[in-house]
Amino acid sequence: MRTGGIDSSQIQAMIAQLKAHATRPSLTPPVIQTEAPAVPKAQFSDALQKSLDAVNASQVKAADMGTKFALGDDSVSLSDTMIAMQKASINFQATIQVRNKLVSSYHEIMNMQV
């Protein structure tokens, strides 16, 4: 009997192969993972330090470009200098806002009734 181009004896042979493979002992037992792998936790202080370092780097870059432009260095254009200064200003303002939120959160926590 033929079903869809595959002989029923071929299907039976494939099933027999699968059963034989399933009953064959494997060399290594299957590993059942019961716990999630340990993921290193990100520390708040590390993240804060990285962001402060990035803000400082942008301010140093802007100041350096401003100095080079003021001294007449042709490798620095006015538009690049202004963009770097604006980026540094925005980074600094964002850092100030984060600091203000942290301080207000701290005050709220300290004023909570226990």
XYZ file of C-alpha atoms in Angstrom:
114
model
C 0.000 0.000 0.000
C 1.341 3.455 -0.966
C 0.531 6.628 0.945
C 1.684 9.907 -0.617
C 4.719 8.413 -2.389
C 6.132 6.623 0.659
C 5.639 2.913 1.007
C 4.106 1.756 4.291
C 7.030 -0.643 4.741
C 9.394 2.379 4.593
C 7.342 4.117 7.274
C 7.501 0.999 9.450
C 11.279 0.816 8.918
C 11.690 4.456 9.957
C 9.598 3.915 13.086
C 11.694 0.858 13.945
C 14.885 2.927 13.550
C 13.505 5.654 15.822
C 12.508 3.128 18.482
C 15.928 1.445 18.292
C 17.665 4.775 18.645
C 15.459 5.760 21.587
C 16.202 2.529 23.471
C 19.945 2.647 22.746
C 21.862 3.766 25.836
C 23.657 7.016 25.293
C 27.205 7.593 26.416
C 26.343 10.672 28.434
C 23.160 10.991 30.442
C 20.927 13.916 29.565
C 21.580 16.994 31.642
C 18.506 18.389 33.318
C 19.021 21.960 34.328
C 17.031 22.813 37.442
C 18.359 26.304 38.064
C 18.982 29.181 35.732
C 22.652 29.823 35.027
C 24.197 32.439 37.241
C 24.140 35.793 35.503
C 26.496 38.419 36.866
C 24.413 41.150 38.431
C 24.975 44.703 37.367
C 25.899 46.949 40.237
C 24.212 50.337 40.459
C 27.442 51.991 41.509
C 29.246 50.587 38.441
C 26.528 51.843 36.091
C 26.560 55.248 37.772
C 30.345 55.450 37.540
C 30.304 54.547 33.836
C 27.715 57.190 33.046
C 29.604 59.844 35.020
C 32.801 58.903 33.192
C 30.966 59.248 29.853
C 29.688 62.707 30.820
C 33.165 63.739 31.898
C 34.655 62.449 28.649
C 32.144 64.432 26.583
C 32.949 67.593 28.556
C 36.699 67.083 28.165
C 36.264 66.492 24.412
C 34.142 69.641 24.040
C 36.635 71.731 26.011
C 39.530 70.346 23.968
C 37.755 71.094 20.691
C 36.907 74.596 21.910
C 40.527 75.260 22.807
C 41.766 73.932 19.455
C 39.243 76.077 17.567
C 40.172 79.176 19.582
C 43.858 78.611 18.796
C 43.080 78.435 15.071
C 43.545 74.706 14.499
C 42.220 73.916 11.005
C 41.358 70.316 11.908
C 38.433 71.497 14.083
C 35.429 73.212 12.544
C 33.072 75.582 14.313
C 30.064 73.329 13.716
C 31.833 70.265 15.203
C 32.887 72.325 18.203
C 29.378 73.667 18.796
C 27.832 70.203 18.444
C 30.312 68.724 20.929
C 29.598 71.549 23.388
C 25.838 71.053 23.073
C 26.185 67.293 23.578
C 28.286 67.885 26.689
C 25.723 70.388 27.981
C 22.816 68.000 27.417
C 24.728 65.141 29.074
C 25.477 67.324 32.070
C 21.858 68.520 32.383
C 20.616 64.929 32.219
C 23.080 63.964 34.947
C 21.831 66.827 37.132
C 18.230 65.653 36.646
C 19.149 62.093 37.626
C 20.926 63.421 40.701
C 17.878 65.501 41.652
C 15.600 62.463 41.300
C 17.935 60.359 43.432
C 18.051 63.020 46.146
C 14.268 63.446 46.184
C 13.821 59.653 46.335
C 16.243 59.491 49.232
C 14.302 62.197 51.087
C 11.009 60.383 50.468
C 12.430 57.135 51.818
C 13.889 58.862 54.874
C 10.542 60.558 55.626
C 8.544 57.303 55.480
C 6.879 56.157 58.671
C 8.186 52.830 59.916
